[in-house]
Short mmCIF file of N, CA and C in Angstrom, two decimals:
data_model
loop_
_atom_site.label_atom_id
_atom_site.label_comp_id
_atom_site.label_asym_id
_atom_site.label_seq_id
_atom_site.Cartn_x
_atom_site.Cartn_y
_atom_site.Cartn_z
N GLU A 46 -23.70 -88.57 29.56
CA GLU A 46 -22.93 -87.28 29.24
C GLU A 46 -21.49 -87.67 29.03
N SER A 47 -20.89 -88.49 29.67
CA SER A 47 -19.51 -88.85 29.48
C SER A 47 -19.35 -89.52 28.19
N VAL A 48 -20.21 -90.32 27.67
CA VAL A 48 -20.18 -91.05 26.34
C VAL A 48 -20.25 -89.85 25.24
N LYS A 49 -21.18 -88.95 25.41
CA LYS A 49 -21.22 -87.83 24.42
C LYS A 49 -19.91 -87.09 24.32
N GLU A 50 -19.38 -86.81 25.49
CA GLU A 50 -18.22 -86.03 25.57
C GLU A 50 -17.01 -86.85 24.73
N LYS A 51 -16.88 -88.12 25.08
CA LYS A 51 -15.88 -88.91 24.36
C LYS A 51 -16.16 -89.01 22.91
N GLN A 52 -17.36 -89.18 22.43
CA GLN A 52 -17.79 -89.17 21.04
C GLN A 52 -17.29 -87.83 20.43
N PHE A 53 -17.54 -86.70 21.01
CA PHE A 53 -17.26 -85.45 20.50
C PHE A 53 -15.66 -85.24 20.38
N ASP A 54 -14.97 -85.76 21.49
CA ASP A 54 -13.62 -85.66 21.45
C ASP A 54 -12.94 -86.58 20.26
N GLY A 55 -13.56 -87.66 20.08
CA GLY A 55 -13.11 -88.56 18.96
C GLY A 55 -13.42 -87.91 17.55
N VAL A 56 -14.55 -87.17 17.47
CA VAL A 56 -14.72 -86.56 16.15
C VAL A 56 -13.93 -85.33 16.09
N ALA A 57 -13.60 -84.57 17.17
CA ALA A 57 -12.81 -83.32 17.00
C ALA A 57 -11.40 -83.71 16.59
N GLN A 58 -10.98 -84.93 16.96
CA GLN A 58 -9.54 -85.36 16.67
C GLN A 58 -9.54 -85.98 15.24
N ASN A 59 -10.66 -86.16 14.64
CA ASN A 59 -10.75 -86.77 13.23
C ASN A 59 -10.35 -85.63 12.33
N GLU A 60 -9.50 -86.15 11.30
CA GLU A 60 -8.94 -85.20 10.36
C GLU A 60 -10.02 -84.57 9.43
N THR A 61 -11.01 -85.43 9.10
CA THR A 61 -12.07 -84.92 8.25
C THR A 61 -12.76 -83.83 8.92
N PHE A 62 -13.05 -84.02 10.19
CA PHE A 62 -13.73 -82.92 10.96
C PHE A 62 -12.86 -81.67 10.99
N LYS A 63 -11.57 -81.78 11.07
CA LYS A 63 -10.77 -80.58 11.17
C LYS A 63 -10.84 -79.91 9.83
N ILE A 64 -10.69 -80.74 8.70
CA ILE A 64 -10.73 -80.09 7.43
C ILE A 64 -12.08 -79.40 7.11
N LEU A 65 -13.14 -79.94 7.43
CA LEU A 65 -14.44 -79.42 7.27
C LEU A 65 -14.53 -78.16 8.06
N ARG A 66 -14.07 -78.05 9.25
CA ARG A 66 -14.22 -76.97 10.14
C ARG A 66 -13.44 -75.67 9.46
N VAL A 67 -12.30 -75.99 8.92
CA VAL A 67 -11.48 -74.94 8.23
C VAL A 67 -12.17 -74.56 7.02
N VAL A 68 -12.54 -75.45 6.15
CA VAL A 68 -13.34 -75.17 4.89
C VAL A 68 -14.49 -74.34 5.17
N ASP A 69 -15.29 -74.68 6.09
CA ASP A 69 -16.58 -73.92 6.39
C ASP A 69 -16.32 -72.58 6.78
N VAL A 70 -15.30 -72.25 7.64
CA VAL A 70 -14.97 -70.78 7.95
C VAL A 70 -14.37 -70.19 6.68
N MET A 71 -13.47 -70.87 6.01
CA MET A 71 -12.79 -70.26 4.76
C MET A 71 -13.81 -69.81 3.79
N LEU A 72 -14.90 -70.48 3.44
CA LEU A 72 -15.83 -70.10 2.49
C LEU A 72 -16.44 -68.75 2.79
N ASN A 73 -16.49 -68.36 4.02
CA ASN A 73 -16.99 -67.03 4.39
C ASN A 73 -15.92 -65.97 4.33
N GLU A 74 -14.68 -66.25 4.21
CA GLU A 74 -13.51 -65.35 4.41
C GLU A 74 -12.77 -65.14 3.11
N ILE A 75 -12.75 -66.14 2.20
CA ILE A 75 -12.06 -65.95 0.88
C ILE A 75 -13.07 -65.95 -0.23
N THR A 76 -12.77 -65.00 -1.19
CA THR A 76 -13.73 -64.82 -2.33
C THR A 76 -13.32 -65.77 -3.38
N PRO A 77 -14.28 -66.57 -3.89
CA PRO A 77 -13.88 -67.51 -4.96
C PRO A 77 -13.54 -66.77 -6.24
N VAL A 78 -12.76 -67.36 -7.07
CA VAL A 78 -12.43 -66.84 -8.46
C VAL A 78 -13.66 -66.92 -9.42
N SER A 79 -14.44 -67.88 -9.22
CA SER A 79 -15.63 -68.10 -10.01
C SER A 79 -16.68 -68.89 -9.28
N LYS A 80 -17.94 -68.64 -9.53
CA LYS A 80 -19.01 -69.44 -8.97
C LYS A 80 -19.95 -70.01 -10.14
N GLU A 81 -20.05 -71.33 -10.07
CA GLU A 81 -20.96 -71.95 -11.09
C GLU A 81 -22.00 -72.67 -10.32
N ASN A 82 -23.14 -72.04 -9.99
CA ASN A 82 -24.23 -72.57 -9.06
C ASN A 82 -23.53 -72.87 -7.78
N GLU A 83 -23.54 -74.18 -7.34
CA GLU A 83 -23.08 -74.47 -6.02
C GLU A 83 -21.60 -74.74 -5.98
N LEU A 84 -20.97 -74.71 -7.24
CA LEU A 84 -19.59 -75.11 -7.45
C LEU A 84 -18.83 -73.75 -7.39
N HIS A 85 -17.96 -73.50 -6.35
CA HIS A 85 -17.07 -72.39 -6.27
C HIS A 85 -15.66 -72.81 -6.50
N ILE A 86 -14.93 -71.97 -7.26
CA ILE A 86 -13.58 -72.24 -7.67
C ILE A 86 -12.64 -71.27 -6.97
N PHE A 87 -11.72 -71.78 -6.18
CA PHE A 87 -10.75 -71.08 -5.44
C PHE A 87 -9.34 -71.34 -5.91
N GLU A 88 -8.53 -70.19 -5.89
CA GLU A 88 -7.08 -70.31 -6.26
C GLU A 88 -6.36 -71.25 -5.24
N ALA A 89 -5.76 -72.30 -5.61
CA ALA A 89 -5.19 -73.34 -4.75
C ALA A 89 -4.21 -72.68 -3.69
N MET A 90 -3.33 -71.74 -4.26
CA MET A 90 -2.28 -71.24 -3.27
C MET A 90 -2.98 -70.36 -2.18
N GLN A 91 -3.98 -69.78 -2.46
CA GLN A 91 -4.78 -68.96 -1.45
C GLN A 91 -5.35 -69.87 -0.47
N VAL A 92 -6.01 -71.01 -0.84
CA VAL A 92 -6.46 -71.94 0.05
C VAL A 92 -5.35 -72.62 0.99
N PHE A 93 -4.24 -72.92 0.25
CA PHE A 93 -3.16 -73.48 0.97
C PHE A 93 -2.63 -72.57 2.07
N GLU A 94 -2.49 -71.28 1.71
CA GLU A 94 -2.01 -70.31 2.73
C GLU A 94 -2.98 -70.14 3.92
N TYR A 95 -4.32 -70.28 3.55
CA TYR A 95 -5.43 -70.19 4.64
C TYR A 95 -5.29 -71.38 5.55
N PHE A 96 -5.10 -72.50 5.00
CA PHE A 96 -4.96 -73.75 5.90
C PHE A 96 -3.68 -73.68 6.71
N LYS A 97 -2.48 -73.25 6.14
CA LYS A 97 -1.30 -73.03 6.90
C LYS A 97 -1.36 -72.12 8.02
N ASN A 98 -2.28 -71.20 7.97
CA ASN A 98 -2.44 -70.22 8.96
C ASN A 98 -3.44 -70.71 10.09
N THR A 99 -3.81 -71.90 10.04
CA THR A 99 -4.72 -72.44 11.09
C THR A 99 -3.82 -73.31 12.01
N GLU A 100 -4.38 -73.42 13.24
CA GLU A 100 -3.59 -74.13 14.24
C GLU A 100 -3.50 -75.66 13.79
N ASP A 101 -4.49 -76.19 13.24
CA ASP A 101 -4.52 -77.65 12.95
C ASP A 101 -3.68 -78.06 11.72
N PHE A 102 -3.35 -77.11 10.89
CA PHE A 102 -2.67 -77.40 9.71
C PHE A 102 -1.40 -76.53 9.39
N GLU A 103 -0.87 -75.99 10.51
CA GLU A 103 0.30 -75.12 10.31
C GLU A 103 1.48 -75.96 10.03
N TRP A 104 1.45 -77.20 10.25
CA TRP A 104 2.67 -78.19 9.94
C TRP A 104 2.79 -78.44 8.49
N MET A 105 1.78 -78.16 7.60
CA MET A 105 1.67 -78.51 6.23
C MET A 105 2.77 -77.61 5.44
N GLU A 106 3.63 -78.38 4.66
CA GLU A 106 4.64 -77.63 3.92
C GLU A 106 4.33 -77.57 2.37
N LYS A 107 3.69 -78.53 1.86
CA LYS A 107 3.50 -78.67 0.54
C LYS A 107 1.99 -78.77 0.15
N ILE A 108 1.69 -78.08 -0.99
CA ILE A 108 0.23 -77.96 -1.47
C ILE A 108 -0.26 -79.25 -1.78
N ASN A 109 0.55 -80.15 -2.23
CA ASN A 109 0.03 -81.59 -2.71
C ASN A 109 -0.56 -82.31 -1.50
N VAL A 110 0.09 -82.12 -0.42
CA VAL A 110 -0.47 -82.69 0.91
C VAL A 110 -1.82 -82.22 1.21
N LEU A 111 -2.16 -81.00 1.01
CA LEU A 111 -3.40 -80.47 1.16
C LEU A 111 -4.43 -81.00 0.10
N THR A 112 -3.84 -81.11 -1.12
CA THR A 112 -4.75 -81.55 -2.14
C THR A 112 -5.32 -83.02 -1.92
N ARG A 113 -4.34 -83.94 -1.27
CA ARG A 113 -4.74 -85.28 -1.01
C ARG A 113 -5.70 -85.26 0.19
N ARG A 114 -5.54 -84.34 1.18
CA ARG A 114 -6.49 -84.23 2.33
C ARG A 114 -7.88 -83.73 1.95
N LEU A 115 -7.79 -82.84 1.07
CA LEU A 115 -9.12 -82.20 0.61
C LEU A 115 -9.95 -83.28 -0.11
N LYS A 116 -9.41 -84.28 -0.71
CA LYS A 116 -10.03 -85.29 -1.50
C LYS A 116 -11.12 -86.08 -0.53
N LYS A 117 -10.67 -86.10 0.80
CA LYS A 117 -11.54 -86.77 1.73
C LYS A 117 -13.04 -86.06 1.85
N VAL A 118 -13.04 -84.81 1.51
CA VAL A 118 -14.34 -84.11 1.54
C VAL A 118 -14.76 -83.68 0.12
N LYS A 119 -14.25 -84.41 -0.88
CA LYS A 119 -14.62 -84.29 -2.27
C LYS A 119 -14.38 -82.85 -2.82
N VAL A 120 -13.19 -82.26 -2.38
CA VAL A 120 -12.77 -80.99 -2.96
C VAL A 120 -11.63 -81.45 -3.88
N LEU A 121 -11.94 -81.16 -5.21
CA LEU A 121 -11.05 -81.53 -6.28
C LEU A 121 -10.26 -80.41 -6.71
N SER A 122 -8.98 -80.75 -7.31
CA SER A 122 -8.17 -79.90 -7.78
C SER A 122 -8.13 -79.90 -9.34
N GLU A 123 -7.87 -78.83 -9.97
CA GLU A 123 -7.79 -78.92 -11.44
C GLU A 123 -6.77 -77.70 -11.83
N GLN A 124 -6.05 -77.96 -12.98
CA GLN A 124 -5.28 -76.90 -13.46
C GLN A 124 -6.12 -76.16 -14.60
N ARG A 125 -5.89 -74.74 -14.54
CA ARG A 125 -6.45 -74.04 -15.75
C ARG A 125 -5.34 -73.08 -16.28
N ARG A 126 -5.47 -72.80 -17.46
CA ARG A 126 -4.39 -71.68 -18.03
C ARG A 126 -5.09 -70.50 -18.08
N ILE A 127 -4.42 -69.50 -17.35
CA ILE A 127 -5.00 -68.07 -17.26
C ILE A 127 -3.80 -67.10 -17.78
N ASN A 128 -4.05 -66.43 -18.87
CA ASN A 128 -3.06 -65.53 -19.53
C ASN A 128 -1.83 -66.35 -19.81
N GLY A 129 -1.92 -67.49 -20.25
CA GLY A 129 -0.81 -68.35 -20.70
C GLY A 129 -0.04 -69.08 -19.54
N GLU A 130 -0.60 -68.86 -18.35
CA GLU A 130 0.13 -69.38 -17.15
C GLU A 130 -0.84 -70.50 -16.48
N LYS A 131 -0.12 -71.57 -16.17
CA LYS A 131 -0.99 -72.74 -15.50
C LYS A 131 -1.05 -72.33 -14.06
N LYS A 132 -2.33 -72.41 -13.62
CA LYS A 132 -2.59 -72.29 -12.15
C LYS A 132 -3.52 -73.41 -11.67
N ARG A 133 -3.28 -73.79 -10.40
CA ARG A 133 -4.06 -74.86 -9.80
C ARG A 133 -5.17 -74.24 -9.00
N PHE A 134 -6.41 -74.79 -9.11
CA PHE A 134 -7.58 -74.34 -8.47
C PHE A 134 -8.33 -75.49 -7.76
N TYR A 135 -9.01 -75.18 -6.64
CA TYR A 135 -9.84 -76.11 -6.04
C TYR A 135 -11.33 -75.96 -6.33
N LYS A 136 -12.07 -76.96 -6.65
CA LYS A 136 -13.42 -76.81 -6.91
C LYS A 136 -14.18 -77.40 -5.60
N ILE A 137 -14.97 -76.45 -5.07
CA ILE A 137 -15.66 -76.84 -3.82
C ILE A 137 -17.28 -76.68 -4.10
N ASN A 138 -17.85 -77.86 -3.82
CA ASN A 138 -19.33 -77.84 -4.03
C ASN A 138 -19.86 -77.43 -2.53
N ILE A 139 -20.32 -76.19 -2.41
CA ILE A 139 -20.69 -75.57 -1.15
C ILE A 139 -21.86 -76.32 -0.52
N GLY A 140 -22.76 -76.83 -1.40
CA GLY A 140 -23.90 -77.64 -0.86
C GLY A 140 -23.51 -78.86 -0.25
N PHE A 141 -22.63 -79.61 -0.93
CA PHE A 141 -22.06 -80.80 -0.39
C PHE A 141 -21.24 -80.58 0.95
N ILE A 142 -20.51 -79.51 1.02
CA ILE A 142 -19.77 -79.19 2.23
C ILE A 142 -20.74 -78.83 3.39
N ALA A 143 -21.85 -78.05 3.07
CA ALA A 143 -22.83 -77.75 4.04
C ALA A 143 -23.38 -78.99 4.68
N ASP A 144 -23.71 -79.93 3.79
CA ASP A 144 -24.36 -81.24 4.14
C ASP A 144 -23.43 -81.91 5.01
N LEU A 145 -22.13 -82.05 4.69
CA LEU A 145 -21.12 -82.71 5.65
C LEU A 145 -21.04 -81.90 7.01
N CYS A 146 -21.00 -80.70 6.91
CA CYS A 146 -20.90 -79.95 8.11
C CYS A 146 -22.05 -80.18 9.02
N THR A 147 -23.26 -80.35 8.49
CA THR A 147 -24.41 -80.71 9.29
C THR A 147 -24.17 -82.01 9.97
N ARG A 148 -23.72 -83.06 9.11
CA ARG A 148 -23.57 -84.36 9.65
C ARG A 148 -22.52 -84.47 10.75
N TYR A 149 -21.50 -83.59 10.62
CA TYR A 149 -20.43 -83.59 11.65
C TYR A 149 -20.74 -82.60 12.78
N LYS A 150 -21.86 -82.02 12.68
CA LYS A 150 -22.42 -81.01 13.71
C LYS A 150 -21.32 -79.85 13.90
N ILE A 151 -20.88 -79.30 12.68
CA ILE A 151 -20.05 -78.18 12.66
C ILE A 151 -20.91 -76.87 12.52
#
C-alpha cells in the first residue's frame, strides 16, 4: 500500500499529469470553436485563462509558456485569420487525451 501511495504521489507531482487533469476537466467546461471529428479547436486565450484560474497553473504569466507545456500532451497551436485578425488556437485530439487520461488514471 505504501508503494502504491508513493507512486501516486510521484504521478500527481508530474507536470504532464497536472496538464492532463486540467485539460480533461476543461474539455467539459469550454465550448470549442469548431470540431473536426476527434479534433477540437479552442481559442488559445480562453484556454490560457482557464489554466491560469487553476491552482496548479496560477503562476503562469505568458501564453507561450502554456503552449510549450501543452506540447507534452500533443496539443498543438496554430494561427488562423478570422475577419482579418490573426488569432491563436489550440488543436486538441480528444481521443488521444482520453487515452492519456486512462493511462495516467485520471
